[in-house]
XYZ file of C-alpha atoms in Angstrom:
435
model
C 9.411 0.746 -17.136
C 6.305 -0.585 -15.480
C 2.914 1.029 -14.853
C 1.551 3.027 -11.974
C -2.039 1.893 -11.347
C -4.186 4.683 -9.612
C -7.485 3.977 -7.972
C -9.758 6.158 -6.086
C -12.285 4.864 -3.392
C -14.753 6.616 -1.391
C -16.464 5.404 1.690
C -20.360 6.230 0.916
C -22.218 3.771 3.175
C -23.600 6.104 5.735
C -27.398 6.731 5.745
C -30.000 8.098 8.104
C -33.808 8.411 7.597
C -33.764 7.644 3.923
C -30.711 10.107 3.208
C -27.110 9.255 2.370
C -24.179 11.532 1.747
C -25.080 12.524 -1.649
C -23.691 16.024 -1.620
C -20.257 14.783 -0.644
C -20.539 12.122 -3.359
C -21.500 14.811 -6.015
C -18.592 17.107 -4.880
C -16.043 14.139 -5.250
C -17.662 13.121 -8.594
C -17.377 16.793 -9.932
C -13.907 17.064 -8.748
C -12.256 13.850 -10.142
C -14.368 12.797 -13.109
C -13.185 15.574 -15.244
C -9.545 14.143 -15.023
C -10.597 10.801 -16.262
C -10.596 9.234 -12.635
C -13.015 6.343 -11.937
C -14.416 6.264 -8.451
C -15.169 3.002 -6.444
C -18.035 3.835 -4.188
C -18.099 1.777 -1.014
C -21.840 1.369 -0.214
C -24.278 -0.313 2.084
C -27.511 -1.822 0.656
C -29.306 1.332 1.954
C -26.954 3.879 0.528
C -26.989 2.003 -2.659
C -30.748 2.337 -3.024
C -30.798 5.996 -1.993
C -28.166 7.047 -4.436
C -28.844 4.457 -7.151
C -29.677 7.001 -9.762
C -26.502 8.992 -9.462
C -24.369 5.808 -9.081
C -25.931 4.330 -12.104
C -25.273 7.492 -14.188
C -21.627 7.803 -13.007
C -21.117 4.211 -13.883
C -22.420 4.541 -17.469
C -20.763 8.006 -17.972
C -17.383 7.642 -16.243
C -17.002 3.994 -15.495
C -17.449 4.138 -11.784
C -18.094 0.826 -9.886
C -18.949 -0.459 -6.541
C -17.398 -2.118 -3.342
C -19.672 -3.772 -0.820
C -19.303 -2.310 2.694
C -18.849 -5.309 5.196
C -21.056 -5.037 8.182
C -19.972 -6.568 11.628
C -20.131 -10.222 11.097
C -21.066 -12.785 13.801
C -21.381 -16.472 14.511
C -19.685 -19.372 12.933
C -17.726 -19.067 9.584
C -20.774 -20.537 7.739
C -22.993 -17.725 9.466
C -20.550 -14.963 8.504
C -20.430 -16.256 4.887
C -24.223 -16.242 4.569
C -24.270 -12.676 6.087
C -21.810 -11.402 3.577
C -23.455 -13.144 0.580
C -26.856 -11.535 1.660
C -25.071 -8.164 1.800
C -23.668 -8.564 -1.654
C -27.122 -9.693 -3.099
C -28.893 -6.597 -1.379
C -26.444 -4.173 -3.030
C -26.836 -5.919 -6.217
C -30.683 -5.677 -6.165
C -30.175 -1.911 -5.984
C -27.368 -1.699 -8.473
C -27.760 -4.726 -10.895
C -24.825 -3.609 -13.132
C -22.238 -3.517 -10.319
C -19.591 -6.388 -10.495
C -19.478 -6.649 -6.722
C -16.273 -8.440 -6.534
C -14.547 -6.306 -3.890
C -15.686 -5.955 -0.190
C -14.735 -3.067 1.968
C -13.969 -2.481 5.651
C -14.347 -5.210 8.223
C -10.836 -6.535 7.622
C -10.178 -6.757 11.367
C -12.196 -9.987 11.608
C -9.654 -12.714 11.813
C -11.710 -15.001 9.676
C -12.400 -12.346 6.931
C -10.187 -13.910 4.351
C -12.029 -17.193 4.484
C -15.424 -15.505 4.591
C -14.644 -13.488 1.523
C -12.993 -16.322 -0.445
C -15.781 -18.747 0.274
C -18.418 -15.977 -0.806
C -16.450 -15.484 -4.201
C -14.956 -11.896 -3.580
C -11.620 -11.161 -5.274
C -10.580 -8.250 -3.019
C -10.883 -6.484 0.413
C -10.264 -2.809 0.773
C -9.176 -1.236 3.953
C -5.579 -2.253 5.154
C -3.440 0.419 6.721
C 0.175 -0.235 6.407
C 2.241 0.314 9.593
C -0.726 1.520 11.520
C -1.201 0.853 15.139
C -4.543 1.473 17.113
C -5.794 4.549 15.168
C -9.554 3.955 14.385
C -9.205 0.867 16.058
C -7.041 -0.551 13.370
C -3.678 -2.353 13.996
C -2.364 -3.561 10.527
C 1.532 -3.288 11.169
C 3.056 -6.216 9.514
C 0.907 -6.395 6.251
C 2.517 -5.415 2.840
C 1.772 -2.160 1.257
C -0.100 -2.095 -2.078
C -1.730 -5.395 -3.071
C -1.206 -9.072 -1.721
C -3.049 -12.207 -1.664
C -4.352 -12.638 2.084
C -3.517 -15.990 3.870
C -6.766 -17.503 5.030
C -5.396 -18.189 8.483
C -3.592 -14.805 9.118
C -5.019 -11.830 7.261
C -1.918 -9.636 7.618
C 0.306 -12.426 5.966
C 0.620 -13.187 2.253
C -0.758 -16.523 1.038
C 1.408 -18.956 -0.708
C -0.768 -18.813 -3.808
C -3.903 -16.886 -4.731
C -6.473 -15.714 -2.316
C -8.570 -12.676 -1.664
C -6.468 -9.577 -2.467
C -5.847 -7.207 0.568
C -5.902 -3.632 -0.565
C -4.781 -0.531 1.178
C -7.146 2.054 2.804
C -5.094 4.926 1.340
C -1.580 4.966 0.133
C 1.265 6.018 2.564
C 4.650 7.646 2.366
C 6.554 4.442 2.849
C 9.839 6.134 4.116
C 8.204 8.478 6.534
C 5.475 6.029 7.853
C 8.178 3.523 8.623
C 10.771 5.748 10.164
C 8.323 7.774 12.206
C 5.919 5.078 13.245
C 3.021 7.305 12.324
C 1.747 6.629 8.855
C -1.550 8.555 9.639
C 0.307 11.777 9.121
C 2.104 10.809 5.899
C -1.027 9.865 3.884
C -2.671 10.475 0.601
C -5.947 11.345 2.471
C -6.278 15.156 2.068
C -7.592 15.674 5.565
C -4.603 13.974 7.078
C -2.033 16.105 5.446
C -4.094 19.267 5.973
C -4.515 18.636 9.736
C -0.909 17.679 10.026
C 0.120 20.885 8.484
C 1.951 19.440 5.552
C -0.391 20.571 2.776
C -3.069 23.189 2.229
C -5.234 24.394 -0.658
C -3.000 24.557 -3.664
C 0.079 24.096 -1.643
C 0.366 20.148 -2.140
C 4.100 19.708 -2.943
C 4.389 16.968 -0.337
C 1.374 14.993 -1.895
C 2.973 15.453 -5.341
C 6.375 14.253 -4.042
C 4.656 11.241 -2.538
C 3.080 10.359 -5.941
C 6.505 10.893 -7.734
C 8.103 8.376 -5.338
C 5.503 5.776 -6.277
C 5.829 6.689 -10.045
C 9.699 6.425 -9.919
C 9.410 2.838 -8.701
C 7.815 1.791 -11.919
C 11.458 1.538 -12.846
C 11.866 -1.519 -10.703
C 8.330 -3.175 -10.818
C 6.080 -4.309 -13.473
C 2.979 -2.640 -11.594
C 2.946 -0.070 -8.683
C -0.561 0.319 -7.080
C -1.372 3.714 -5.613
C -4.872 3.740 -3.981
C -6.332 7.045 -2.679
C -9.391 7.319 -0.529
C -11.658 10.099 1.003
C -14.950 9.553 2.741
C -17.942 11.074 1.084
C -19.548 12.185 4.395
C -16.505 14.159 5.015
C -17.060 16.124 1.896
C -20.294 17.574 3.221
C -21.672 19.233 6.269
C -24.936 17.630 7.100
C -26.722 15.618 9.767
C -24.568 12.629 8.671
C -21.348 14.361 9.259
C -20.197 17.462 11.308
C -16.582 16.378 11.232
C -15.147 19.203 9.029
C -16.233 22.951 8.240
C -17.389 24.114 4.977
C -13.805 25.711 4.474
C -12.170 22.359 5.282
C -14.325 20.735 2.704
C -13.639 23.231 -0.059
C -9.980 22.757 0.914
C -9.974 19.079 0.519
C -11.703 19.455 -2.914
C -9.012 21.728 -4.163
C -6.155 19.485 -2.937
C -7.847 16.458 -4.626
C -8.133 18.356 -7.858
C -4.426 19.407 -7.831
C -3.430 15.802 -6.933
C -5.426 14.409 -9.921
C -3.941 16.915 -12.268
C -0.556 15.848 -11.159
C -0.959 12.163 -11.612
C -3.494 11.845 -14.445
C -1.035 11.645 -17.386
C 1.296 9.213 -15.806
C -1.012 6.609 -14.316
C -3.471 4.015 -15.659
C -6.917 4.623 -13.955
C -8.862 1.650 -12.652
C -11.749 0.797 -10.179
C -10.959 -1.506 -7.374
C -12.891 -4.416 -9.154
C -10.880 -3.778 -12.335
C -7.614 -3.755 -10.387
C -8.496 -6.889 -8.570
C -9.207 -8.779 -11.784
C -5.990 -7.254 -13.333
C -3.892 -8.299 -10.357
C -5.266 -11.899 -10.466
C -4.703 -12.144 -14.251
C -1.121 -10.969 -13.735
C 0.003 -12.802 -10.607
C -0.531 -16.381 -9.643
C 0.971 -15.536 -6.067
C 1.739 -12.258 -4.347
C 4.093 -10.353 -6.476
C 7.439 -9.141 -4.932
C 7.535 -5.334 -4.491
C 10.925 -3.295 -4.825
C 10.523 0.307 -3.576
C 13.414 2.719 -3.175
C 12.112 5.839 -1.442
C 13.720 9.295 -1.122
C 12.838 11.656 1.732
C 10.846 14.785 1.001
C 11.632 17.943 2.933
C 8.451 19.078 4.778
C 7.671 21.565 7.570
C 7.308 20.253 11.066
C 3.848 18.738 11.560
C 1.344 20.242 13.738
C 2.077 18.775 17.155
C -1.519 18.817 18.096
C -2.241 16.203 15.378
C 0.914 14.300 15.514
C 2.013 14.567 19.058
C 4.940 12.298 20.050
C 5.860 11.704 16.301
C 9.700 12.070 15.731
C 10.777 14.431 12.875
C 13.340 13.568 10.166
C 15.122 13.997 7.760
C 15.402 10.306 7.292
C 17.932 8.385 4.992
C 16.973 7.008 1.670
C 15.369 3.688 2.310
C 14.888 0.581 0.197
C 11.802 -1.598 1.124
C 10.992 -5.101 -0.218
C 8.335 -7.718 0.336
C 7.593 -11.108 -1.154
C 5.469 -14.031 0.151
C 7.940 -14.913 2.899
C 8.947 -11.600 4.472
C 9.036 -7.787 4.402
C 12.506 -5.913 4.748
C 13.695 -2.276 5.106
C 17.184 -1.069 4.456
C 18.596 2.331 4.927
C 21.225 3.688 2.518
C 24.725 2.273 3.025
C 23.764 -0.586 5.256
C 23.925 -4.050 3.784
C 21.632 -5.857 6.149
C 18.034 -4.750 6.773
C 17.050 -2.681 9.690
C 13.755 -4.583 9.987
C 12.698 -8.010 8.850
C 9.109 -9.170 9.137
C 9.232 -12.953 8.858
C 5.789 -14.251 7.824
C 6.802 -17.610 9.102
C 6.627 -16.280 12.507
C 3.527 -16.094 14.457
C 1.929 -12.562 14.689
C 2.431 -12.173 18.273
C 0.907 -9.073 20.030
C 3.498 -6.096 19.764
C 5.892 -7.969 17.495
C 4.214 -7.736 14.007
C 6.151 -10.600 12.613
C 9.495 -8.978 13.425
C 12.699 -10.877 13.777
C 14.170 -9.747 17.132
C 17.815 -10.399 16.064
C 18.964 -9.410 12.552
C 22.181 -11.161 11.311
C 25.141 -9.169 10.303
C 26.646 -9.341 6.854
C 30.454 -9.579 6.578
C 32.135 -8.833 3.176
C 35.157 -11.035 2.487
C 35.823 -10.182 -1.192
C 34.775 -7.622 -3.709
C 36.950 -8.271 -6.806
C 36.681 -6.242 -9.979
C 37.878 -7.883 -13.139
C 37.771 -6.907 -16.673
C 34.028 -6.474 -17.267
C 33.277 -8.649 -14.320
C 32.813 -8.488 -10.620
C 32.750 -11.185 -7.894
C 31.545 -10.638 -4.214
C 31.865 -13.128 -1.380
C 30.217 -12.601 1.905
C 28.918 -14.368 4.910
C 25.847 -14.093 7.004
C 26.013 -15.468 10.624
C 22.412 -16.117 11.817
C 20.931 -17.390 15.199
C 18.203 -19.266 13.202
C 16.802 -19.907 9.739
C 14.886 -17.031 8.227
C 14.162 -15.108 4.935
C 16.870 -12.534 4.493
C 18.141 -9.856 2.100
C 21.451 -8.053 1.394
C 21.563 -4.616 -0.190
C 24.823 -3.697 -1.479
C 24.673 0.079 -2.183
C 26.636 1.433 -5.177
C 26.399 1.737 -8.977
C 25.902 -1.650 -10.593
C 24.422 -0.316 -13.762
C 27.107 -1.859 -15.792
C 26.481 -5.319 -14.738
C 23.659 -7.981 -14.611
C 23.505 -10.906 -12.042
C 25.334 -13.952 -13.761
C 25.603 -16.581 -11.094
C 24.470 -16.475 -7.425
C 24.057 -19.765 -5.888
C 21.332 -19.912 -3.220
C 19.734 -16.763 -4.307
C 15.918 -16.640 -4.243
C 15.598 -13.594 -6.269
C 17.669 -10.549 -6.996
C 17.752 -7.129 -8.720
C 19.998 -4.405 -9.596
C 18.489 -0.998 -9.062
C 20.820 0.949 -11.390
C 23.067 3.529 -9.866
C 21.534 2.756 -6.539
C 22.142 -0.782 -5.183
C 22.305 -4.612 -5.674
C 19.599 -6.452 -3.970
C 20.010 -10.315 -3.155
C 17.372 -12.368 -1.424
C 18.171 -15.597 0.270
C 16.668 -18.046 2.709
C 19.449 -18.319 5.281
C 20.017 -21.144 7.691
C 21.244 -21.234 11.459
C 24.984 -20.657 11.636
C 27.176 -19.397 9.022
C 25.935 -18.916 5.497
C 28.549 -18.153 2.803
C 27.569 -16.662 -0.576
C 29.482 -15.893 -3.837
C 27.934 -13.579 -6.256
C 29.126 -13.157 -9.947
C 28.271 -10.202 -11.964
C 28.680 -9.951 -15.696
C 29.022 -6.806 -17.725
C 26.240 -5.943 -20.066
């Protein structure tokens, strides 16, 4: 059994006339700190100076830390690097105890991975899995959770280490993928409230989302669940008129209930702690195996999610490694989507393979305490590929599978086999040995 790592980040960079969103910050701190949750505050130099007393106290008393808000960078790569270094130094002058290894926002800049790596940052917060255009962000194609960013293409994993791409806020992987609208199926309390999926103490859907993440610690050493809420959205002042006082109280109640649900089953970290932990554990982007069950929910509010299709959706297995991302629906051997990171990220394609090869099973032989499978994959081109054979393989382990890049048995669910297939016919034999 692996670990679920839980992180909470709050955007707290807004300021005006010497005032920052301190009321919202205090409400978040009062809501989450009693549950042992450390908050990573995303600050600008100005908001860091204004809130320095509270931030310092929360750091010493509760372990909170800081991420450096990324401004709009301009000029050459060297110019951007200098601007980001100056930004970090200015925050450090206000908060000399802060680790300042994680940057936040600004991830749409195509050079951001190079800028941050050259500046010495370890992580970048703000990626939105499967999102298109909302808030000006199109990140469809990037992995969920954590991954090392490629210097030349921010949405693609690097082959080795790099700056760690971190989600804005965790999403329901199944509903986000099948509906095409991840902004409804989010851990942001305002998203699920506006969509009509949760309210006040009625947060069964948020709890079920956390449970799906927690269940997947069966198949992964570490599962990262990052939640976010803007501090300015937790107050009604000159800095923010987005929500009513009632909306703010509702969001606090929902966050309190969610924290109560996850606190005993998760390891709490700040973003700088999680970045250091990930680098210590992984020399390259770690593969992720996520088996996701659909959660029954009421229909979303059409005024918030207009045009979004409604489930229920089939059980879905999602996988990524450094080479690809794949999604499988229950019972189907080949993936329904392959995002091949060797492809260019052309507009509207999101690394996606246009033609997915078919898998043909030729032999499935059950012997005394052994099984052998033989199948072929006919492909129009070389690509990373995976096969999911659904069923109960819990009595076996993979004994011999020539050509397999990696594989895993998810007991009582499926056998997953990852290959790099070539153009034409690819024939594979897999031998399973009883445990």
